[in-house]
Coordinates of C-alpha atoms and ligand atoms in Angstrom, one line a residue:
M1 CA 19.3 38.9 -10.2
T2 CA 17.6 37.8 -7.0
T3 CA 16.6 40.3 -4.5
K4 CA 14.6 38.2 -2.0
F5 CA 15.7 34.7 -1.0
L6 CA 12.5 32.9 0.1
L7 CA 12.2 29.5 1.8
P8 CA 9.1 27.3 1.5
E9 CA 7.2 26.5 4.8
T10 CA 8.6 23.0 4.6
A11 CA 12.0 24.6 5.4
L12 CA 10.9 25.9 8.7
P13 CA 13.4 24.8 11.4
T14 CA 12.3 21.8 13.4
H15 CA 14.7 22.5 16.4
W16 CA 16.1 25.4 18.3
Y17 CA 19.9 25.5 18.4
N18 CA 21.7 25.6 21.7
V19 CA 25.2 27.2 21.4
V20 CA 26.2 25.8 24.9
A21 CA 26.7 22.4 23.3
D22 CA 29.5 23.7 21.2
L23 CA 31.3 25.7 23.8
P24 CA 34.3 24.6 25.9
N25 CA 32.4 25.7 29.1
P26 CA 29.0 27.1 29.8
P27 CA 28.4 30.6 31.2
P28 CA 28.6 30.9 35.0
P29 CA 25.2 30.0 36.5
P30 CA 22.7 32.5 38.0
M31 CA 23.3 33.0 41.7
G32 CA 20.9 33.6 44.6
P33 CA 21.5 36.4 47.2
D34 CA 23.3 33.8 49.4
G35 CA 26.0 33.5 46.7
K36 CA 25.0 29.9 45.8
P37 CA 23.7 28.9 42.3
V38 CA 19.9 29.3 42.2
T39 CA 17.9 26.1 42.5
L40 CA 15.5 25.1 39.8
D41 CA 12.7 25.2 42.4
A42 CA 13.3 28.9 43.0
L43 CA 12.7 29.6 39.3
A44 CA 9.5 27.4 39.3
A45 CA 7.6 30.2 41.1
I46 CA 7.6 32.3 38.0
F47 CA 8.5 30.0 35.0
P48 CA 7.0 26.7 33.7
P49 CA 9.2 23.6 34.0
A50 CA 9.8 23.2 30.3
L51 CA 11.3 26.7 30.0
I52 CA 13.5 26.1 33.1
E53 CA 14.8 22.8 31.5
Q54 CA 15.6 24.8 28.3
E55 CA 17.3 27.5 30.4
V56 CA 19.9 25.0 31.8
S57 CA 20.0 22.5 28.9
A58 CA 23.3 21.4 27.3
E59 CA 21.6 19.6 24.4
R60 CA 22.6 20.9 21.0
W61 CA 19.1 20.7 19.4
L62 CA 15.8 21.2 21.2
P63 CA 12.7 20.2 19.3
I64 CA 10.2 22.9 18.5
P65 CA 6.6 21.7 19.4
E66 CA 4.4 21.1 16.3
E67 CA 1.8 23.6 17.6
V68 CA 4.5 26.3 17.9
R69 CA 5.8 25.5 14.4
D70 CA 2.2 25.7 13.1
I71 CA 1.9 29.3 14.4
Y72 CA 5.3 30.2 13.1
R73 CA 4.0 29.4 9.7
L74 CA 1.8 32.6 9.9
W75 CA 4.9 34.6 9.0
R76 CA 7.9 32.2 8.9
P77 CA 10.3 31.5 7.1
T78 CA 11.0 35.3 6.9
P79 CA 12.6 36.6 3.7
L80 CA 16.3 37.4 3.3
H81 CA 16.9 40.4 1.1
R82 CA 19.9 41.5 -0.8
A83 CA 20.0 45.3 -0.3
R84 CA 21.1 46.1 -3.8
R85 CA 19.7 49.6 -3.9
L86 CA 21.5 50.5 -0.6
E87 CA 24.7 49.0 -2.0
Q88 CA 24.4 51.2 -5.1
A89 CA 23.6 54.3 -3.1
L90 CA 26.8 53.7 -1.0
G91 CA 28.9 52.9 -4.1
T92 CA 30.3 49.9 -2.3
P93 CA 31.6 46.6 -3.7
A94 CA 30.2 44.9 -0.5
H95 CA 27.2 42.6 -0.8
I96 CA 24.7 43.6 1.9
Y97 CA 22.0 41.1 3.0
Y98 CA 19.4 41.5 5.7
K99 CA 17.1 39.0 7.4
N100 CA 13.6 40.7 7.6
E101 CA 12.1 39.9 11.0
S102 CA 9.8 43.0 10.6
V103 CA 7.2 40.9 8.7
S104 CA 5.9 39.1 11.9
P105 CA 2.5 40.0 13.3
A106 CA 4.0 42.2 16.0
G107 CA 6.5 43.7 13.6
S108 CA 9.7 42.3 15.1
H109 CA 11.6 39.1 16.1
K110 CA 9.8 39.0 19.4
P111 CA 6.9 36.6 18.5
N112 CA 9.5 33.8 17.9
T113 CA 9.8 33.5 21.7
A114 CA 6.4 34.9 22.7
I115 CA 4.6 32.0 21.0
A116 CA 6.9 29.4 22.6
Q117 CA 6.6 30.9 26.0
A118 CA 2.8 31.1 25.8
Y119 CA 2.7 27.5 24.6
Y120 CA 4.7 26.1 27.5
N121 CA 2.8 28.2 30.1
K122 CA -0.6 27.1 28.6
A123 CA 0.6 23.5 28.8
E124 CA 1.1 24.0 32.6
G125 CA -2.4 25.5 33.0
V126 CA -1.2 29.1 33.6
T127 CA -4.0 31.5 33.0
R128 CA -2.2 34.8 33.4
L129 CA 1.2 36.2 32.1
V130 CA 2.8 39.4 33.2
T131 CA 5.7 41.1 31.5
E132 CA 7.6 44.3 30.8
T133 CA 8.1 46.1 27.5
G134 CA 10.5 48.8 26.4
A135 CA 9.9 49.5 22.7
G136 CA 6.4 48.0 22.9
Q137 CA 7.4 45.3 20.5
W138 CA 7.8 42.6 23.2
G139 CA 4.4 43.6 24.8
S140 CA 2.8 43.4 21.4
A141 CA 4.3 40.0 20.7
L142 CA 3.2 38.5 24.1
A143 CA -0.3 40.1 23.7
F144 CA -0.6 38.4 20.3
A145 CA 0.6 35.0 21.7
G146 CA -1.7 35.3 24.7
S147 CA -4.7 35.9 22.4
L148 CA -3.9 32.7 20.5
F149 CA -3.5 30.6 23.6
G150 CA -6.3 32.2 25.7
I151 CA -3.9 33.6 28.3
E152 CA -4.7 36.9 30.0
T153 CA -1.6 39.2 29.5
R154 CA -0.6 42.2 31.5
V155 CA 2.2 44.5 30.3
F156 CA 4.3 47.0 32.3
M157 CA 5.4 49.4 29.6
V158 CA 8.3 51.8 30.3
K159 CA 6.7 55.2 30.8
I160 CA 8.7 57.1 28.2
S161 CA 7.7 54.5 25.5
Y162 CA 4.1 54.6 26.7
E163 CA 4.1 58.3 26.1
Q164 CA 6.1 58.2 22.9
K165 CA 4.1 55.4 21.3
P166 CA 0.4 55.6 22.1
Y167 CA -0.5 53.3 19.2
R168 CA 1.7 50.6 20.6
R169 CA -0.6 50.6 23.6
S170 CA -3.6 50.4 21.3
F171 CA -1.9 47.5 19.5
I172 CA -1.4 45.6 22.7
E173 CA -5.0 46.3 23.8
T174 CA -6.3 45.2 20.5
F175 CA -5.0 41.7 21.2
G176 CA -6.8 41.8 24.6
A177 CA -3.9 42.5 26.9
T178 CA -3.7 45.3 29.4
V179 CA -1.0 48.0 29.7
V180 CA 0.3 49.8 32.7
P181 CA 2.9 52.6 32.4
S182 CA 5.9 51.8 34.6
P183 CA 6.9 52.9 37.2
S184 CA 3.4 52.4 38.5
R185 CA 1.7 52.5 41.9
E186 CA 0.6 48.9 41.5
T187 CA 3.8 47.3 43.0
N188 CA 6.2 48.0 45.9
A189 CA 9.0 48.3 43.3
G190 CA 7.1 51.0 41.3
R191 CA 6.1 52.9 44.4
A192 CA 9.7 52.9 45.7
I193 CA 10.9 54.4 42.5
L194 CA 8.2 57.0 42.4
A195 CA 8.9 58.0 46.0
A196 CA 12.6 58.6 45.1
D197 CA 11.9 60.2 41.7
P198 CA 8.3 61.2 41.0
S199 CA 9.1 62.1 37.4
S200 CA 10.9 58.9 36.6
T201 CA 10.5 58.0 32.9
G202 CA 11.1 54.3 33.7
S203 CA 13.5 51.7 32.4
L204 CA 13.4 48.1 31.4
G205 CA 15.0 47.2 34.7
I206 CA 12.2 48.9 36.7
A207 CA 9.4 47.4 34.5
I208 CA 11.0 43.9 35.0
S209 CA 10.9 44.5 38.8
E210 CA 7.2 45.3 38.7
A211 CA 6.3 42.3 36.5
V212 CA 8.4 39.8 38.5
E213 CA 6.8 41.1 41.7
V214 CA 3.3 40.6 40.4
A215 CA 4.2 37.0 39.2
A216 CA 5.9 36.1 42.4
T217 CA 2.9 37.2 44.5
H218 CA 0.1 35.6 42.5
D219 CA -0.2 31.8 42.2
D220 CA -2.1 31.9 38.9
T221 CA 0.4 34.2 37.2
N222 CA 3.7 33.5 35.6
Y223 CA 6.4 35.9 34.4
S224 CA 7.6 36.1 30.8
L225 CA 10.8 37.8 29.7
G226 CA 11.4 39.1 26.2
S227 CA 15.2 38.8 26.1
V228 CA 18.4 38.1 28.2
L229 CA 17.7 34.5 29.4
N230 CA 19.1 31.4 27.6
H231 CA 15.7 30.0 26.7
V232 CA 14.7 33.3 24.9
L233 CA 17.9 33.4 22.9
L234 CA 17.4 29.7 22.0
H235 CA 13.9 30.4 20.6
Q236 CA 15.4 33.2 18.4
T237 CA 17.8 30.8 16.7
V238 CA 15.2 30.1 14.0
I239 CA 16.4 33.4 12.5
G240 CA 20.0 32.3 12.0
Q241 CA 19.1 28.8 10.9
E242 CA 16.9 30.1 8.1
A243 CA 19.5 32.7 7.2
I244 CA 22.1 30.0 6.7
K245 CA 19.9 28.2 4.2
Q246 CA 19.1 31.5 2.4
M247 CA 22.8 32.6 2.3
T248 CA 23.5 29.2 0.7
M249 CA 20.8 29.9 -1.9
A250 CA 22.6 33.2 -2.6
G251 CA 25.9 31.3 -2.9
E252 CA 27.6 33.4 -0.2
T253 CA 29.1 33.1 3.3
P254 CA 28.9 36.2 5.5
D255 CA 32.2 37.9 6.4
V256 CA 30.3 39.6 9.2
V257 CA 27.0 39.1 10.9
I258 CA 25.5 42.1 12.7
G259 CA 22.6 42.7 15.1
C260 CA 21.5 45.4 17.5
A261 CA 21.8 44.3 21.1
G262 CA 19.5 45.3 24.0
G263 CA 19.2 42.2 26.1
G264 CA 20.9 40.3 23.2
S265 CA 18.1 38.1 21.8
N266 CA 17.8 39.1 18.1
F267 CA 21.6 39.3 17.9
A268 CA 22.0 35.8 19.4
G269 CA 19.2 34.6 17.2
I270 CA 20.9 35.5 13.9
A271 CA 24.5 35.0 15.2
F272 CA 24.6 31.7 17.1
P273 CA 23.8 29.3 14.2
F274 CA 26.5 31.1 12.1
L275 CA 28.8 30.9 15.1
A276 CA 28.4 27.1 15.2
E277 CA 29.8 27.1 11.7
R278 CA 32.8 29.0 12.9
L279 CA 33.2 26.9 16.0
H280 CA 33.3 23.8 13.8
G281 CA 35.9 25.4 11.6
R282 CA 33.6 25.8 8.6
S283 CA 33.8 29.6 8.4
S284 CA 35.7 32.6 9.8
T285 CA 32.7 34.9 10.1
R286 CA 32.9 37.9 12.5
F287 CA 30.0 38.8 14.8
L288 CA 29.2 42.4 15.7
A289 CA 26.7 43.4 18.4
V290 CA 25.6 47.1 18.2
E291 CA 24.4 49.1 21.2
P292 CA 23.5 52.7 21.9
A293 CA 26.3 55.0 23.1
S294 CA 24.0 56.1 26.0
C295 CA 23.5 52.5 27.3
P296 CA 26.7 50.6 26.3
S297 CA 26.6 47.5 28.5
L298 CA 29.0 45.5 26.3
T299 CA 31.5 48.2 25.4
K300 CA 31.6 50.0 28.7
G301 CA 30.0 47.8 31.3
E302 CA 31.7 45.5 33.8
Y303 CA 31.6 41.8 33.5
R304 CA 30.3 40.7 36.9
Y305 CA 27.3 39.3 38.8
D306 CA 24.4 41.8 38.8
F307 CA 20.6 41.8 39.2
G308 CA 18.5 41.6 36.0
D309 CA 16.2 44.2 37.3
T310 CA 16.3 47.5 39.3
A311 CA 14.8 46.4 42.6
G312 CA 17.1 43.4 42.9
S313 CA 14.4 40.8 42.8
T314 CA 15.8 38.5 40.1
P315 CA 18.6 36.1 40.6
L316 CA 22.1 37.5 40.1
L317 CA 23.3 37.0 36.5
K318 CA 27.0 37.1 35.3
M319 CA 26.8 39.6 32.6
H320 CA 28.2 42.9 31.2
T321 CA 26.4 45.5 33.2
L322 CA 26.3 49.3 33.8
G323 CA 24.8 48.6 37.2
N324 CA 21.2 47.7 38.0
G325 CA 20.6 51.2 39.3
F326 CA 21.7 52.8 36.0
R327 CA 19.1 55.1 34.5
P328 CA 19.4 55.0 30.7
A329 CA 18.7 58.3 28.9
P330 CA 15.2 58.4 27.2
I331 CA 16.5 57.7 23.7
H332 CA 14.0 56.4 21.1
A333 CA 15.4 52.9 20.8
G334 CA 13.5 51.8 23.9
G335 CA 14.3 48.2 23.4
L336 CA 18.0 48.9 23.8
R337 CA 17.7 50.8 27.2
Y338 CA 18.7 47.8 29.4
H339 CA 21.5 48.0 31.9
G340 CA 22.8 44.5 31.3
M341 CA 23.4 42.0 28.5
A342 CA 22.4 38.3 28.1
P343 CA 24.8 36.1 30.1
M344 CA 25.4 33.9 27.1
V345 CA 26.3 36.9 24.8
S346 CA 28.5 38.3 27.6
H347 CA 30.3 35.0 28.0
L348 CA 30.9 34.7 24.3
Y349 CA 32.2 38.3 24.2
E350 CA 34.6 37.5 27.1
L351 CA 35.8 34.4 25.1
G352 CA 36.6 36.7 22.2
F353 CA 34.1 35.3 19.7
L354 CA 32.1 38.6 19.4
E355 CA 32.8 42.2 18.8
A356 CA 30.8 45.2 20.0
K357 CA 30.3 48.8 18.9
A358 CA 28.2 51.7 20.2
Y359 CA 26.6 54.6 18.3
G360 CA 24.7 57.7 19.1
Q361 CA 21.1 57.9 18.0
N362 CA 21.6 60.6 15.3
A363 CA 24.1 58.5 13.4
C364 CA 21.6 55.6 13.6
F365 CA 18.7 57.6 12.3
D366 CA 21.0 58.9 9.4
A367 CA 21.4 55.2 8.5
A368 CA 17.7 54.4 9.0
L369 CA 16.9 57.1 6.4
A370 CA 19.4 55.8 3.9
F371 CA 17.9 52.4 4.3
A372 CA 14.3 53.5 4.1
R373 CA 15.0 55.6 1.0
T374 CA 16.6 52.7 -0.9
E375 CA 15.0 49.5 0.5
G376 CA 11.6 51.0 1.3
I377 CA 11.2 49.8 4.9
I378 CA 11.2 52.2 7.8
P379 CA 13.3 50.4 10.5
A380 CA 12.7 50.3 14.2
P381 CA 15.0 52.7 16.0
E382 CA 16.6 49.6 17.6
S383 CA 17.3 48.0 14.2
S384 CA 18.8 51.2 12.9
H385 CA 21.8 50.5 15.1
A386 CA 22.5 47.3 13.1
I387 CA 22.0 49.3 9.9
R388 CA 24.5 51.9 11.0
A389 CA 27.1 49.3 11.6
A390 CA 26.3 47.5 8.3
I391 CA 26.7 50.7 6.4
D392 CA 30.0 51.4 8.1
E393 CA 31.2 47.9 7.2
A394 CA 30.2 48.5 3.6
L395 CA 32.0 51.9 3.5
A396 CA 35.1 50.2 4.9
A397 CA 34.9 47.6 2.2
R398 CA 34.7 50.4 -0.4
E399 CA 37.8 52.0 1.2
A400 CA 39.6 48.7 1.0
G401 CA 38.2 47.9 -2.5
E402 CA 37.0 44.5 -1.2
E403 CA 33.8 42.6 -2.1
R404 CA 32.9 41.8 1.5
V405 CA 29.6 40.0 2.5
I406 CA 27.7 41.7 5.2
L407 CA 24.6 40.2 6.8
F408 CA 22.5 42.1 9.4
N409 CA 19.3 41.4 11.2
L410 CA 16.4 43.8 10.6
S411 CA 14.9 43.1 14.0
G412 CA 11.7 45.1 13.4
H413 CA 9.9 47.9 11.6
G414 CA 9.4 51.4 12.9
Y415 CA 5.8 52.1 11.9
F416 CA 4.8 52.8 15.5
D417 CA 7.9 54.9 16.0
M418 CA 7.1 57.8 13.8
A419 CA 7.4 60.3 16.7
A420 CA 11.1 59.4 16.8
Y421 CA 11.4 60.1 13.1
D422 CA 9.6 63.4 13.6
D423 CA 12.1 64.4 16.2
Y424 CA 15.0 63.3 14.0
L425 CA 13.7 65.2 11.0
A426 CA 13.1 68.3 13.0
G427 CA 16.7 68.1 14.4
R428 CA 15.4 67.6 18.0
L429 CA 17.3 64.4 18.8
V430 CA 20.1 64.7 21.4
D431 CA 23.1 62.3 21.5
V432 CA 23.7 61.3 25.0
E433 CA 27.1 59.8 25.9
Y434 CA 27.3 57.3 28.7
E435 CA 28.4 58.9 32.0
P436 CA 29.4 56.4 34.8
Q437 CA 28.1 58.7 37.5
M438 CA 24.6 58.2 36.1
E439 CA 24.7 54.9 37.8
A440 CA 24.0 56.3 41.2
V441 CA 20.4 55.5 41.9
A442 CA 19.4 53.5 44.9
V443 CA 15.9 52.0 45.1
Ligands
PLP501 C1 12.8 45.9 17.1 C2 13.6 45.5 18.3 N1 14.9 45.2 18.1 C3 15.7 44.9 19.1 C4 15.3 44.9 20.4 C5 16.2 44.6 21.5 O1 16.0 43.4 22.1 P1 17.0 42.2 21.9 O2 18.4 42.6 22.2 O3 16.6 41.2 22.9 O4 16.8 41.7 20.6 C6 13.9 45.2 20.7 C7 13.4 45.1 22.0 O5 12.4 45.6 22.4 C8 13.1 45.5 19.6 O6 11.8 45.8 19.8

């Protein structure tokens, strides 16, 4: 009985997979404030040309540079586990598998794109990168990547996470990066928010505004985004490509592939390579994106053009959005507190290829404990959303008496999130439902 399906380093993917090549039509393009598609020149102020090319590419396979693959080898290929003990505890005939992205240096899937982004920026002579972080995982990943490529990194960290996770800050600083709680007084965007709401706990949208502003006003500085954009989703497809090989080793095809969804990158990373199988008629796998009930962009948001940030300084993206002024409640899954969803994920959702579900945080922590007490890994609060959905799928299989195959992405571990577990164990966690009137914040 195999519990871990392991690939040798020689099986590391050589290319990233671009789902656009297999779709009848690409998602609608980003727009400028004038209502016209943004020019590539406009993006060049904050991104290197290679990433802009990837952003708009229609090629199916994009080569992964050897130097990037060489760094991936530090932790990739990641293991795929069969969660036999969880299956037993649930008494389900379902087979539950999870791809373990928590084994990366930063503890999540985020280095898959951080390494690539740092590589392309370094190749253009960029010496400084600035970014946002919600959970702290993305800031940690970019700090790690910056340290390998000798790039100075500055991270605007959502204030509530900065306060909830002091050791994430220490982690980021250990890799030589600097951390600023957001909203801050360093930027016009941050000062405007603080003037309107001095006690603001921040959001990913605000932190993005601050980081974009710094990048746009400094010639030596580029911006780096940890999710949402096509090139980020693309870099994450190493997850699904490896998982396809590992599921083949297990002799199974997933009936459902599940990922939590903040901006959509880990979900896309595991789902898109499997979706290619379905688009080519080789499987009938379902795909399920899981989001928090308090920030349900896919299940309750509108599909329309909106800004990617709070201050309105990014291009307009066609996506499922709760509105760029939406203030997400300070739930512990900081990486899922984003008002929008990747345009590519939104587009596929509109086309009917994806399903979505939202859960309150207590239900997710219940699932996290069931997983920790059987499989031995304390999951990130973000990943616990995928676990909740996987457990519910396994219970439905038990109800139906069917041996369904469930695969979920364990996007990260929760070892810096113990304050969240403390709150859960002490019964202090509040479930916040989405209220549309919470949108009303002007900056
Ligand atoms: C562990 C973990 N999972 C998931 C996410 C959500 O991001 P995405 O939807 O881009 O995967 C984050 C973001 O910070 C994260 O840290």
